[in-house]
Short mmCIF file of C-alpha atoms in Angstrom, two decimals:
data_model
loop_
_atom_site.label_atom_id
_atom_site.label_comp_id
_atom_site.label_asym_id
_atom_site.label_seq_id
_atom_site.Cartn_x
_atom_site.Cartn_y
_atom_site.Cartn_z
CA MET M 1 106.86 103.19 27.32
CA SER M 2 106.82 99.47 26.50
CA SER M 3 108.38 98.27 23.30
CA ALA M 4 106.36 96.35 20.74
CA THR M 5 108.03 93.12 21.74
CA ASP M 6 106.80 93.59 25.32
CA ARG M 7 103.17 93.89 24.26
CA GLY M 8 100.62 91.11 24.00
CA SER M 9 99.78 89.93 20.51
CA ALA M 10 96.53 91.01 18.91
CA ALA M 11 95.32 87.41 19.17
CA GLU M 12 95.43 87.58 22.97
CA SER M 13 92.16 88.86 24.40
CA VAL M 14 91.13 89.63 27.97
CA LEU M 15 87.64 89.89 29.44
CA VAL M 16 87.60 92.23 32.47
CA VAL M 17 84.73 91.41 34.84
CA GLU M 18 84.58 94.20 37.41
CA ASP M 19 81.62 96.22 38.73
CA ASP M 20 83.70 99.15 40.01
CA PRO M 21 83.85 101.57 37.01
CA GLY M 22 87.12 103.15 38.13
CA ILE M 23 88.94 99.83 38.47
CA ALA M 24 87.41 98.51 35.25
CA ASP M 25 88.51 101.60 33.32
CA ILE M 26 92.12 101.54 34.50
CA LEU M 27 92.41 97.82 33.74
CA GLN M 28 90.98 98.27 30.25
CA ILE M 29 93.19 101.28 29.45
CA THR M 30 96.35 99.56 30.73
CA LEU M 31 95.70 96.26 28.98
CA ARG M 32 94.87 97.97 25.67
CA PHE M 33 98.06 100.02 25.95
CA HIS M 34 99.98 96.76 26.20
CA GLY M 35 98.36 95.45 23.05
CA PHE M 36 95.57 93.20 24.33
CA ALA M 37 92.06 93.10 22.89
CA VAL M 38 89.78 93.90 25.83
CA HIS M 39 86.07 93.45 26.61
CA ALA M 40 84.48 94.45 29.90
CA ALA M 41 81.45 93.30 31.87
CA PRO M 42 80.06 94.76 35.13
CA THR M 43 77.90 91.72 36.01
CA ALA M 44 78.08 87.94 36.06
CA ARG M 45 75.35 87.62 33.43
CA ARG M 46 77.08 89.99 31.02
CA ALA M 47 80.41 88.25 31.63
CA LEU M 48 78.98 84.90 30.51
CA GLU M 49 77.38 86.49 27.44
CA LEU M 50 80.66 88.12 26.37
CA ALA M 51 82.71 84.99 27.14
CA ARG M 52 80.52 82.92 24.84
CA ALA M 53 80.45 85.59 22.14
CA HIS M 54 84.18 86.40 22.05
CA ALA M 55 85.98 83.35 23.56
CA PRO M 56 88.64 85.37 25.42
CA ASP M 57 92.04 83.90 26.16
CA LEU M 58 91.87 85.11 29.76
CA VAL M 59 89.24 86.41 32.18
CA LEU M 60 90.12 88.89 34.94
CA LEU M 61 87.28 88.02 37.28
CA ASP M 62 86.09 89.97 40.31
CA VAL M 63 84.74 87.64 42.98
CA MET M 64 82.00 89.93 44.34
CA LEU M 65 79.56 90.98 41.61
CA PRO M 66 76.13 92.65 41.92
CA ASP M 67 74.21 89.68 40.50
CA GLY M 68 76.33 86.78 41.70
CA SER M 69 79.90 85.75 42.33
CA GLY M 70 83.01 85.20 40.32
CA TRP M 71 83.08 81.65 41.70
CA GLN M 72 79.79 80.92 39.92
CA VAL M 73 80.95 82.55 36.68
CA CYS M 74 84.03 80.30 36.70
CA ARG M 75 81.88 77.22 37.40
CA GLU M 76 79.59 78.02 34.48
CA LEU M 77 82.47 78.68 32.10
CA ARG M 78 83.96 75.29 32.95
CA ALA M 79 80.55 73.56 32.83
CA TYR M 80 80.01 74.80 29.28
CA GLY M 81 83.47 73.60 28.27
CA ASP M 82 84.95 77.08 27.88
CA GLU M 83 88.63 77.03 28.78
CA PRO M 84 89.86 80.60 29.13
CA ALA M 85 92.53 81.16 31.75
CA VAL M 86 91.04 82.80 34.85
CA ILE M 87 92.64 85.25 37.27
CA PHE M 88 90.47 86.17 40.25
CA LEU M 89 90.52 89.77 41.47
CA THR M 90 89.25 90.29 44.99
CA ALA M 91 89.70 91.98 48.33
CA ARG M 92 89.13 88.59 50.00
CA ASP M 93 92.62 87.33 50.79
CA ALA M 94 91.96 84.61 53.39
CA PRO M 95 93.79 81.36 52.55
CA SER M 96 90.44 79.57 52.32
CA ASP M 97 89.30 82.04 49.62
CA VAL M 98 92.52 81.62 47.65
CA LEU M 99 92.20 77.83 47.77
CA ALA M 100 88.52 78.03 46.80
CA GLY M 101 89.40 80.04 43.70
CA LEU M 102 92.15 77.66 42.67
CA ALA M 103 89.94 74.64 43.32
CA LEU M 104 87.40 75.99 40.82
CA GLY M 105 90.06 76.05 38.10
CA GLY M 106 91.45 79.54 38.61
CA ASP M 107 94.98 80.03 37.32
CA ASP M 108 95.97 82.90 39.60
CA TYR M 109 94.55 85.07 42.38
CA ILE M 110 95.29 88.79 42.82
CA THR M 111 94.11 90.68 45.89
CA LYS M 112 92.94 94.30 45.97
CA PRO M 113 94.37 96.88 46.11
CA PHE M 114 96.79 95.92 43.36
CA ASN M 115 99.38 97.51 41.11
CA VAL M 116 98.23 97.50 37.47
CA ASP M 117 101.75 96.71 36.26
CA GLU M 118 101.67 93.59 38.43
CA VAL M 119 98.31 92.64 36.88
CA VAL M 120 99.79 92.92 33.37
CA ALA M 121 102.78 90.82 34.41
CA ARG M 122 100.54 88.14 35.90
CA VAL M 123 98.30 88.15 32.81
CA ARG M 124 101.33 87.55 30.61
CA ALA M 125 102.66 84.81 32.89
CA VAL M 126 99.34 82.96 32.89
CA LEU M 127 98.95 83.28 29.12
CA ARG M 128 102.50 81.98 28.57
CA ARG M 129 101.75 78.79 30.44
CA THR M 130 98.18 78.24 29.20
CA ARG M 131 98.29 79.54 25.62
CA GLY M 132 101.81 80.41 24.62
CA ARG M 133 103.48 77.03 24.29
CA ALA M 134 103.34 75.33 20.95
CA PRO M 135 102.56 71.66 21.34
CA ALA M 136 105.49 69.36 20.68
CA GLY M 137 103.17 66.94 18.94
CA GLY M 138 104.28 63.80 20.75
CA VAL M 139 102.66 61.50 23.28
CA LEU M 140 104.34 61.20 26.67
CA ARG M 141 103.83 57.99 28.64
CA HIS M 142 104.56 57.08 32.22
CA GLY M 143 103.15 53.75 33.29
CA ASP M 144 99.47 53.77 32.36
CA VAL M 145 99.32 57.57 31.93
CA GLU M 146 99.36 59.07 28.43
CA LEU M 147 99.63 62.80 27.75
CA ASP M 148 99.11 63.91 24.15
CA GLU M 149 100.83 67.26 23.56
CA ALA M 150 99.12 67.76 20.20
CA THR M 151 95.57 67.51 21.54
CA PHE M 152 96.21 68.56 25.17
CA THR M 153 94.51 65.40 26.43
CA VAL M 154 95.38 63.01 29.24
CA ARG M 155 94.30 59.40 29.73
CA ARG M 156 95.01 56.94 32.50
CA GLY M 157 94.41 53.27 31.91
CA GLY M 158 92.55 54.31 28.78
CA ALA M 159 90.13 56.57 30.73
CA PRO M 160 90.09 60.30 29.91
CA VAL M 161 91.20 62.65 32.70
CA GLU M 162 89.78 66.19 32.61
CA LEU M 163 92.43 68.70 33.72
CA THR M 164 92.46 72.48 33.93
CA PRO M 165 95.22 74.24 31.94
CA THR M 166 97.37 74.64 35.05
CA GLU M 167 96.88 71.03 36.12
CA TYR M 168 97.79 69.92 32.60
CA ASN M 169 100.97 72.01 32.54
CA LEU M 170 102.02 70.74 35.97
CA LEU M 171 101.57 67.11 34.89
CA LEU M 172 103.35 67.85 31.59
CA HIS M 173 106.39 69.21 33.44
CA LEU M 174 106.44 66.25 35.82
CA MET M 175 106.24 63.79 32.92
CA ARG M 176 108.96 65.57 30.96
CA ASN M 177 111.14 65.21 34.07
CA ALA M 178 110.17 61.67 35.04
CA GLY M 179 112.85 60.12 37.22
CA ARG M 180 113.69 63.43 38.89
CA ILE M 181 112.48 65.11 42.08
CA LEU M 182 111.64 68.74 41.33
CA THR M 183 111.74 71.40 44.03
CA LYS M 184 108.83 73.79 44.60
CA GLU M 185 111.01 76.60 43.29
CA GLN M 186 111.68 74.71 40.05
CA LEU M 187 107.96 74.04 39.59
CA LEU M 188 107.03 77.65 40.32
CA ARG M 189 109.59 78.89 37.82
CA ASN M 190 108.73 76.48 35.03
CA VAL M 191 104.97 75.98 35.46
CA TRP M 192 103.80 79.24 37.02
CA GLN M 193 106.57 81.50 35.69
CA PHE M 194 107.19 82.85 39.22
CA ASP M 195 110.73 83.87 40.11
CA THR M 196 110.35 83.47 43.89
CA ALA M 197 108.83 80.97 46.30
CA VAL M 198 106.34 83.48 47.70
CA GLU M 199 103.43 81.49 46.23
CA SER M 200 104.80 78.07 47.18
CA THR M 201 101.50 76.85 48.69
CA VAL M 202 100.10 76.93 45.14
CA VAL M 203 102.32 73.99 44.22
CA GLU M 204 101.06 71.89 47.13
CA THR M 205 97.47 72.77 46.25
CA TYR M 206 97.79 71.74 42.60
CA ILE M 207 99.67 68.56 43.44
CA SER M 208 96.68 67.59 45.60
CA TYR M 209 94.29 68.36 42.70
CA LEU M 210 96.26 66.10 40.36
CA ARG M 211 96.23 63.31 42.91
CA ARG M 212 92.45 63.57 43.32
CA LYS M 213 91.96 63.14 39.58
CA LEU M 214 94.66 60.55 38.81
CA ASP M 215 94.87 58.30 41.88
CA PRO M 216 91.30 56.89 41.66
CA LEU M 217 92.28 55.43 38.26
CA GLY M 218 95.41 53.57 39.34
CA PRO M 219 98.26 53.33 41.86
CA PRO M 220 99.49 56.59 43.45
CA LEU M 221 101.42 58.45 40.75
CA ILE M 222 103.08 61.47 42.40
CA GLU M 223 105.78 61.06 45.02
CA THR M 224 106.44 63.63 47.75
CA ARG M 225 110.06 63.82 48.89
CA ARG M 226 109.72 65.64 52.21
CA GLY M 227 111.82 68.78 52.37
CA VAL M 228 112.79 68.48 48.70
CA GLY M 229 109.86 68.43 46.28
CA TYR M 230 107.79 66.23 43.98
CA GLY M 231 108.22 63.74 41.18
CA LEU M 232 106.58 60.77 39.47
CA ARG M 233 106.92 57.39 41.14
CA PRO M 234 109.10 54.91 39.24
CA VAL M 235 107.20 52.59 36.96
CA ALA M 236 107.52 48.92 37.87
CA PRO M 237 108.93 46.87 34.98
CA GLU M 238 106.44 44.63 33.26
CA GLU M 239 106.58 40.99 34.24
CA PRO M 240 107.93 38.79 31.41
CA ALA M 241 105.32 36.62 29.81
CA GLU M 242 105.32 32.99 30.91
CA PRO M 243 106.68 30.71 28.15
CA ALA M 244 104.03 28.63 26.51
CA GLY M 245 104.06 25.01 27.69
CA PRO M 246 103.98 21.98 25.42
CA PRO M 247 100.61 21.28 23.91
CA PRO M 248 98.52 18.80 25.87
#
């Protein structure tokens, strides 16, 4: 039996979106045992209703639903500005499906059949990186990029940059380690809370998402060191101002 310290806090809530009653029941029972507040929806429509009514911290989202898809549910949550963490649950394990889920703003992707203990562990890992860190309250700057840890906002050249929670945490870790090249394993451990490199393609995928959002606003920001990892490009020193000449 888990100790109290291993259980999720009462403030952490999970919405289970799954149309298979057996799978939905075991997920609800297991998550409640571990201390999470749980709501469940068998359809896309009901999932959106419950998400707006209860604002869950995390959504366990089946991809194939009787009245739509989990992809569409995720799109609508993001379109309405709802920012729960999202873990997709699906039997579709092709790399293109995994990348599609991540591209929509998913934070993790679990394929069926799965072990419920693994699901709980992944839920905790995602919540740690998207909800569990208290903001430091400062503003990090690298060149023309500003990241405000108190408001979870990012700007480049004064323009706001909309990031998903995982994209934000990846950029935060890169900015906190500016001047260093971080390996995939270091990023997986510190951003995704993974202990192995099994999911290393996730790092490459999210680096590409950051580039798509940041590079149109200025010079390329993220450096790839082939065979090593990733880091932020050095910032060129500002040119000294020209001394004022004598008045005409």
